[in-house]
Amino acid sequence: MNQIVENVGTSKGGFYHHFTSKDELLFEIHDTFITHVLEKGIYAYETHHSPTQKLKAIVKEFVNVFGLYKAHISVFYQESTYLKQQYQRSVKDKRDQFKQIVMRTIEEGKKSGEFREELSVEITTMAILGMVNWIYKWYRQSGANTMDEIGDIFVDLILHAVLQTETISKDNYKEILLDLPFFAKGNRNG
Amino acid sequence: MNQIVENVGTSKGGFYHHFTSKDELLFEIHDTFITHVLEKGIYAYETHHSPTQKLKAIVKEFVNVFGLYKAHISVFYQESTYLKQQYQRSVKDKRDQFKQIVMRTIEEGKKSGEFREELSVEITTMAILGMVNWIYKWYRQSGANTMDEIGDIFVDLILHAVLQTETISKDNYKEILLDLPFFAKGNRNG
DNA sequence: TAAAACAGACCAACTAGTCGGTCTTAACTT
DNA sequence: AAGTTAAGACCGACTAGTTGGTCTGTTTTA
């Protein structure tokens, strides 16, 4: 608290005039970015037809939020370990909503035949959530890749993981999947 | 501390007779499971020839540790946020070693032609570490899948993500990749 | 001039860690 | 076998520092 208050340039009194507790602040912080991803996720889900496009858009937005709200997310994960029950529940609620969108998308992909039939919807979803959520642990502004590049790479990895194997090679997904830079293509194996 | 000591059924005095600080306990806890994965990882790396087999074995061992040391890992992540610098460095050291093994494996896979050339070694590695590390956040003993199943699914997802697209369909990887249960194959789309 | 915004001294509860002491164990002596 | 002793294991009241949070006031705004 002292640190928060100091860094923000305010005082205990000032802070508690606006928030009823530290937990509320934490909740508000979480709500800021989770609401953002959730809205973007829903929008992505609703504006695209194919599960592939949906998944691509959802993942990109999801990754993107780690660029936009890096500080929020770090603080939240660092301080939220002992969040009061009521707040934990609201937090979990919104996270579950996002999880549902991803699950529904994968389910649809399986039904439509775009994604592999043998996928476990639940575990695949958790794998995606995990790889993206973990970003806050390792991403540094100074790193070699921008958040946008990371998003593209993640989309590429995830789609390769879920798409029907046969369809990948058919060049249907040129625009979505990664490729070598043109000047490196000469060395290609195979 | 009070809680730890109480739950362990000892006392402050007893505890500090064996540890110099809480951080040391935390470090010891982390070291227990990180040493385990690291050894298993190195062994897996050294005993297999192909990068594909290496990666499979490494991921399986990595996932497995979350079954063996669930409690350790949860405690560590919950309490380690403010670990003293010296301990943080040793922790990071071992984690980096494991990361290196994964990176080297992917690099080798690219060189051998088994893995896709266009993969970003670093980001792919972080994706793998992320999806597995995140397990501690969601895995419940009571869940639908055993740790072993999750391991297999993760291996399947990761290999589909990294393997050369052409080779996947060639049945070379029947033993490694997942398939539908035989009784469901009749419904397969074409 | 009243209400909202803010300040900061203060507080209770809790934190990791200490310290003087007791109990347990096992080797050593007689 | 019984007695001695010393070291390691263990105890828990206590402390210094920190935590989130309160309360009485002052300043700012409209």
XYZ file of C-alpha atoms (C1' of nucleotides) in Angstrom:
440
model
C 0.000 0.000 0.000
C 2.623 2.515 1.065
C 4.530 1.747 -2.107
C 1.510 1.898 -4.359
C 0.411 5.159 -2.845
C 3.898 6.595 -3.074
C 4.420 5.598 -6.674
C 1.070 6.900 -7.735
C 1.905 10.143 -5.995
C -1.040 10.173 -3.681
C -1.727 9.318 -0.048
C -3.497 6.682 1.971
C -6.415 9.026 2.496
C -6.613 9.880 -1.136
C -6.428 6.275 -2.177
C -9.099 5.046 0.199
C -11.352 7.879 -0.890
C -11.500 6.193 -4.301
C -11.172 2.515 -3.383
C -12.616 0.589 -0.503
C -9.662 -1.782 -0.331
C -6.503 -2.900 -2.020
C -8.414 -5.895 -3.319
C -10.800 -3.574 -5.102
C -7.898 -1.880 -6.862
C -6.515 -5.251 -7.890
C -9.913 -6.287 -9.097
C -10.278 -3.068 -11.065
C -6.876 -3.619 -12.643
C -7.790 -7.132 -13.648
C -11.163 -6.023 -14.887
C -9.573 -3.430 -17.133
C -7.662 -5.925 -19.212
C -9.943 -8.931 -18.915
C -12.877 -6.864 -20.124
C -10.732 -5.711 -22.996
C -9.765 -9.220 -24.160
C -13.234 -10.489 -23.585
C -14.820 -7.819 -25.762
C -12.218 -8.244 -28.453
C -12.592 -12.001 -28.207
C -16.353 -11.912 -28.551
C -16.089 -9.473 -31.412
C -13.552 -11.694 -33.165
C -15.718 -14.719 -32.582
C -18.786 -13.022 -34.003
C -17.271 -11.293 -37.001
C -15.583 -14.272 -38.572
C -17.158 -17.230 -40.258
C -14.613 -19.989 -40.184
C -13.291 -21.369 -36.898
C -9.788 -20.938 -38.271
C -10.290 -17.222 -38.774
C -12.009 -16.940 -35.422
C -9.187 -18.676 -33.617
C -6.602 -16.604 -35.386
C -8.332 -13.355 -34.464
C -8.957 -14.407 -30.875
C -5.363 -15.432 -30.309
C -4.009 -12.265 -31.865
C -6.194 -10.094 -29.681
C -5.329 -12.183 -26.669
C -1.613 -11.821 -27.245
C -2.015 -8.179 -28.048
C -3.480 -7.385 -24.649
C -0.157 -8.344 -23.096
C 1.411 -5.505 -25.012
C -1.288 -3.022 -24.101
C -1.597 -3.938 -20.439
C 1.771 -5.408 -19.508
C 1.972 -3.446 -16.269
C -1.591 -4.207 -15.240
C -1.114 -7.894 -15.845
C 2.194 -8.150 -14.010
C 0.859 -6.326 -10.993
C -2.258 -8.436 -10.963
C -0.426 -11.742 -11.031
C 2.096 -10.558 -8.480
C -0.427 -9.352 -5.940
C -3.522 -11.414 -6.557
C -2.447 -14.555 -4.739
C -4.489 -13.780 -1.686
C -7.403 -11.955 -3.257
C -10.612 -12.121 -1.215
C -13.115 -14.782 -2.271
C -15.763 -12.476 -3.715
C -13.225 -10.832 -6.006
C -11.706 -14.156 -6.960
C -15.080 -15.316 -8.094
C -15.740 -12.304 -10.328
C -12.255 -12.659 -11.739
C -12.793 -16.343 -12.447
C -16.158 -15.596 -14.021
C -14.774 -13.384 -16.741
C -11.834 -15.691 -17.349
C -14.226 -18.587 -17.760
C -16.197 -16.604 -20.305
C -13.072 -16.135 -22.370
C -12.192 -19.773 -21.995
C -15.654 -20.687 -23.255
C -15.142 -18.670 -26.417
C -11.932 -20.483 -27.185
C -13.524 -23.843 -26.430
C -16.525 -23.118 -28.596
C -14.259 -22.086 -31.447
C -12.279 -25.293 -31.255
C -15.435 -27.333 -31.000
C -16.764 -25.609 -34.124
C -13.494 -26.225 -35.895
C -13.763 -29.919 -35.194
C -17.383 -30.004 -36.360
C -16.634 -28.120 -39.555
C -13.764 -30.447 -40.339
C -11.170 -27.691 -40.332
C -9.615 -28.856 -37.094
C -8.446 -32.329 -36.233
C -11.147 -34.594 -34.894
C -8.959 -36.118 -32.247
C -8.359 -32.815 -30.419
C -9.311 -32.574 -26.777
C -11.226 -29.310 -26.656
C -10.524 -28.673 -22.990
C -6.824 -29.475 -22.974
C -6.162 -27.730 -26.258
C -7.866 -24.655 -24.862
C -5.802 -24.751 -21.695
C -2.663 -25.144 -23.767
C -3.527 -22.003 -25.702
C -4.464 -20.029 -22.601
C -1.282 -21.197 -20.938
C 1.156 -20.334 -23.661
C -0.318 -16.883 -24.017
C -0.797 -16.135 -20.330
C 2.788 -17.112 -19.652
C 3.942 -14.232 -21.827
C 3.844 -11.846 -18.889
C 6.622 -13.884 -17.286
C 9.132 -13.517 -20.055
C 8.208 -10.702 -22.391
C 10.514 -7.703 -22.255
C 10.019 -4.584 -24.324
C 13.684 -4.862 -25.227
C 13.372 -8.408 -26.533
C 13.935 -9.446 -30.118
C 10.262 -9.621 -31.036
C 7.381 -7.194 -30.943
C 4.111 -8.284 -29.447
C 2.671 -8.299 -32.941
C 5.295 -10.740 -34.169
C 4.768 -12.964 -31.169
C 1.067 -12.954 -31.943
C 1.713 -14.079 -35.505
C 4.068 -16.811 -34.376
C 1.632 -18.067 -31.780
C -1.167 -18.117 -34.333
C 1.070 -20.095 -36.633
C 1.975 -22.604 -33.945
C -1.577 -22.995 -32.719
C -3.078 -23.398 -36.173
C -0.478 -25.968 -37.121
C -1.396 -27.766 -33.916
C -5.127 -27.825 -34.528
C -5.696 -27.800 -38.290
C -6.331 -30.979 -40.208
C -2.942 -32.128 -41.356
C -3.986 -32.633 -44.959
C -5.353 -29.130 -45.424
C -2.265 -27.319 -44.201
C -0.155 -28.296 -47.167
C -2.800 -27.322 -49.665
C -1.789 -23.683 -49.556
C -5.196 -22.726 -48.235
C -3.621 -20.927 -45.361
C -0.819 -19.001 -46.988
C -2.100 -15.761 -45.559
C -2.384 -17.033 -42.033
C 0.536 -19.302 -41.442
C 4.098 -18.191 -41.265
C 6.575 -18.770 -43.994
C 10.248 -18.202 -44.467
C 11.277 -14.793 -45.694
C 11.442 -14.972 -49.513
C 15.238 -14.622 -49.645
C 15.665 -17.766 -47.533
C 13.436 -19.996 -49.553
C 16.231 -21.179 -51.782
C 17.656 -23.277 -48.974
C 14.472 -25.102 -48.218
C 14.704 -28.818 -47.594
C 12.256 -31.307 -48.899
C 5.556 -18.958 8.569
C 3.113 -19.632 11.389
C 0.954 -21.526 8.945
C 3.803 -23.471 7.404
C 5.150 -24.413 10.790
C 1.706 -25.360 12.054
C 0.858 -27.467 9.034
C 4.166 -29.246 9.102
C 3.582 -29.940 12.783
C 6.764 -28.301 13.984
C 7.691 -24.993 15.566
C 9.506 -21.806 14.692
C 12.557 -23.011 16.545
C 12.480 -26.384 14.918
C 12.079 -24.868 11.501
C 14.902 -22.360 11.836
C 17.144 -25.092 13.144
C 16.952 -26.654 9.691
C 16.571 -23.603 7.446
C 18.195 -20.216 7.667
C 15.191 -18.447 6.198
C 11.855 -18.876 4.538
C 13.504 -18.049 1.231
C 15.818 -20.994 1.677
C 12.841 -23.306 2.121
C 11.253 -21.876 -0.997
C 14.493 -22.288 -2.845
C 14.804 -25.862 -1.639
C 11.266 -26.588 -2.776
C 11.956 -25.162 -6.196
C 15.241 -26.952 -6.418
C 13.573 -30.266 -5.705
C 11.398 -30.202 -8.778
C 13.569 -28.144 -11.107
C 16.469 -30.511 -10.520
C 14.143 -33.375 -11.278
C 12.945 -31.987 -14.634
C 16.388 -30.874 -15.540
C 17.889 -34.307 -14.994
C 15.040 -36.016 -16.801
C 15.280 -33.445 -19.563
C 19.004 -33.921 -20.038
C 18.588 -37.674 -19.961
C 15.818 -37.498 -22.547
C 17.906 -35.209 -24.696
C 20.897 -37.494 -24.545
C 19.225 -40.860 -24.998
C 17.280 -40.085 -28.146
C 18.581 -39.571 -31.617
C 15.928 -37.644 -33.455
C 14.841 -34.198 -32.323
C 11.257 -35.389 -32.562
C 11.863 -38.155 -30.058
C 13.866 -35.823 -27.879
C 11.151 -33.213 -27.834
C 8.511 -35.795 -27.131
C 10.434 -37.216 -24.197
C 11.333 -33.817 -22.793
C 7.752 -32.577 -22.912
C 6.406 -35.747 -21.350
C 8.861 -35.529 -18.475
C 8.170 -31.841 -18.110
C 4.427 -32.367 -17.866
C 4.918 -35.323 -15.596
C 6.688 -33.263 -12.974
C 3.472 -31.322 -12.435
C 1.868 -34.553 -11.330
C 4.730 -35.540 -9.083
C 5.331 -32.154 -7.506
C 1.989 -30.382 -7.753
C 2.140 -29.142 -4.174
C 5.758 -27.984 -4.423
C 5.077 -26.087 -7.597
C 1.929 -24.390 -6.342
C 3.602 -23.262 -3.152
C 6.615 -22.027 -5.016
C 4.655 -19.891 -7.461
C 2.407 -18.590 -4.726
C 5.183 -17.502 -2.400
C 8.134 -16.789 -4.625
C 7.103 -13.346 -5.815
C 9.428 -11.584 -3.428
C 12.271 -14.085 -3.288
C 15.629 -12.529 -2.408
C 17.918 -11.743 -5.340
C 20.527 -14.432 -4.695
C 17.881 -17.146 -4.682
C 16.137 -15.696 -7.702
C 19.361 -15.963 -9.615
C 19.948 -19.624 -8.772
C 16.343 -20.348 -9.637
C 16.653 -18.565 -12.960
C 19.902 -20.377 -13.674
C 18.388 -23.817 -13.577
C 15.308 -22.695 -15.460
C 17.538 -21.272 -18.167
C 19.365 -24.567 -18.424
C 16.096 -26.342 -19.091
C 15.088 -23.692 -21.583
C 18.403 -24.225 -23.376
C 17.710 -27.919 -23.784
C 14.364 -27.223 -25.402
C 15.885 -24.571 -27.633
C 18.707 -26.818 -28.708
C 16.256 -29.577 -29.518
C 14.161 -27.308 -31.695
C 17.244 -25.947 -33.375
C 18.372 -29.491 -34.146
C 14.934 -30.342 -35.441
C 15.113 -27.457 -37.871
C 18.598 -28.448 -38.982
C 17.666 -32.091 -39.493
C 14.651 -31.091 -41.526
C 12.178 -32.734 -39.175
C 10.861 -29.439 -37.884
C 9.640 -26.529 -39.928
C 12.346 -24.175 -41.056
C 10.333 -21.063 -40.380
C 10.027 -21.742 -36.634
C 11.290 -19.122 -34.227
C 13.345 -21.170 -31.790
C 12.983 -18.721 -28.929
C 9.270 -18.046 -29.214
C 8.407 -21.666 -29.878
C 10.350 -22.620 -26.776
C 8.554 -20.031 -24.687
C 5.241 -21.258 -26.025
C 6.062 -24.771 -24.895
C 7.337 -23.678 -21.504
C 4.255 -21.521 -21.085
C 1.643 -24.077 -21.922
C 3.227 -26.617 -19.618
C 4.035 -24.260 -16.754
C 0.489 -22.976 -16.770
C -0.730 -26.442 -15.822
C -0.288 -25.684 -12.139
C -2.995 -23.041 -12.452
C -5.723 -25.318 -13.700
C -4.886 -28.951 -13.083
C -7.054 -30.654 -10.489
C -6.602 -34.254 -9.443
C -10.342 -34.645 -9.901
C -10.288 -33.393 -13.490
C -11.197 -35.475 -16.503
C -7.618 -36.212 -17.543
C -4.651 -37.806 -15.852
C -1.296 -36.081 -16.035
C -0.175 -38.827 -18.388
C -2.997 -38.107 -20.817
C -2.305 -34.404 -20.681
C 1.308 -35.154 -21.478
C 0.320 -37.163 -24.538
C -2.036 -34.457 -25.726
C 0.565 -31.767 -25.262
C 3.132 -33.809 -27.149
C 0.632 -34.232 -29.947
C -0.150 -30.517 -30.091
C 3.477 -29.476 -29.930
C 4.666 -31.943 -32.559
C 1.882 -30.928 -34.907
C 2.985 -27.358 -34.345
C 6.655 -27.939 -35.100
C 6.897 -30.880 -37.503
C 7.244 -30.359 -41.215
C 3.716 -30.380 -42.538
C 4.421 -32.893 -45.276
C 5.893 -35.520 -43.017
C 3.011 -35.618 -40.563
C 0.625 -37.192 -43.009
C 3.093 -39.850 -44.048
C 2.246 -42.065 -41.094
C 5.783 -41.770 -39.831
C 4.522 -40.642 -36.479
C 1.685 -43.020 -35.766
C 3.213 -44.030 -32.472
C 3.757 -40.512 -31.252
C 0.784 -38.495 -32.385
C -2.683 -38.928 -31.108
C -5.424 -40.578 -33.047
C -9.087 -41.167 -32.552
C -10.016 -44.237 -30.579
C -10.501 -47.073 -33.079
C -14.259 -47.265 -32.539
C -14.650 -43.636 -33.621
C -12.694 -43.896 -36.820
C -15.717 -44.820 -38.843
C -17.027 -41.287 -38.553
C -13.897 -39.663 -39.804
C -14.267 -36.888 -42.354
C -12.405 -37.199 -45.450
C -20.096 27.159 1.827
C -20.725 22.532 1.449
C -19.183 18.548 -0.529
C -15.628 16.099 -2.675
C -10.588 15.301 -2.813
C -6.736 14.643 -0.408
C -3.144 14.344 3.396
C -0.600 11.691 6.793
C -0.262 10.354 11.690
C -1.910 6.439 13.672
C -3.450 1.481 14.575
C -4.284 -3.509 14.860
C -2.916 -7.584 12.785
C 0.396 -10.015 10.869
C 5.222 -11.022 8.982
C 9.707 -13.360 9.161
C 13.032 -14.159 12.356
C 15.457 -14.610 17.364
C 16.720 -16.503 21.618
C 16.938 -18.696 25.978
C 15.526 -22.697 27.259
C 14.000 -27.974 27.338
C 13.857 -32.599 25.499
C 16.014 -36.550 22.924
C 19.480 -39.295 21.415
C 23.498 -41.856 21.558
C 28.257 -42.330 22.541
C 31.262 -42.878 26.495
C 32.475 -44.178 31.249
C 32.338 -47.015 35.236
C 23.465 -52.243 32.942
C 23.280 -47.874 34.879
C 24.946 -43.310 35.021
C 27.103 -39.231 32.689
C 27.361 -35.966 29.343
C 27.313 -33.365 25.350
C 25.431 -32.273 21.036
C 21.591 -32.029 18.002
C 16.605 -31.473 17.743
C 12.984 -28.902 19.034
C 9.936 -25.475 21.534
C 7.272 -21.063 21.847
C 7.162 -16.454 23.871
C 8.998 -12.485 22.076
C 10.582 -8.683 18.744
C 11.225 -5.487 14.995
C 9.372 -4.346 10.883
C 5.626 -4.290 7.605
C 0.887 -4.811 6.046
C -3.650 -3.077 4.846
C -6.740 0.066 6.686
C -8.804 4.162 9.700
C -9.619 8.683 11.260
C -9.297 13.469 12.020
C -8.331 17.023 9.916
C -7.022 20.356 5.774
C -7.248 21.831 0.968
C -9.611 22.179 -3.431
C -13.421 22.616 -6.290
C -17.882 24.201 -7.907
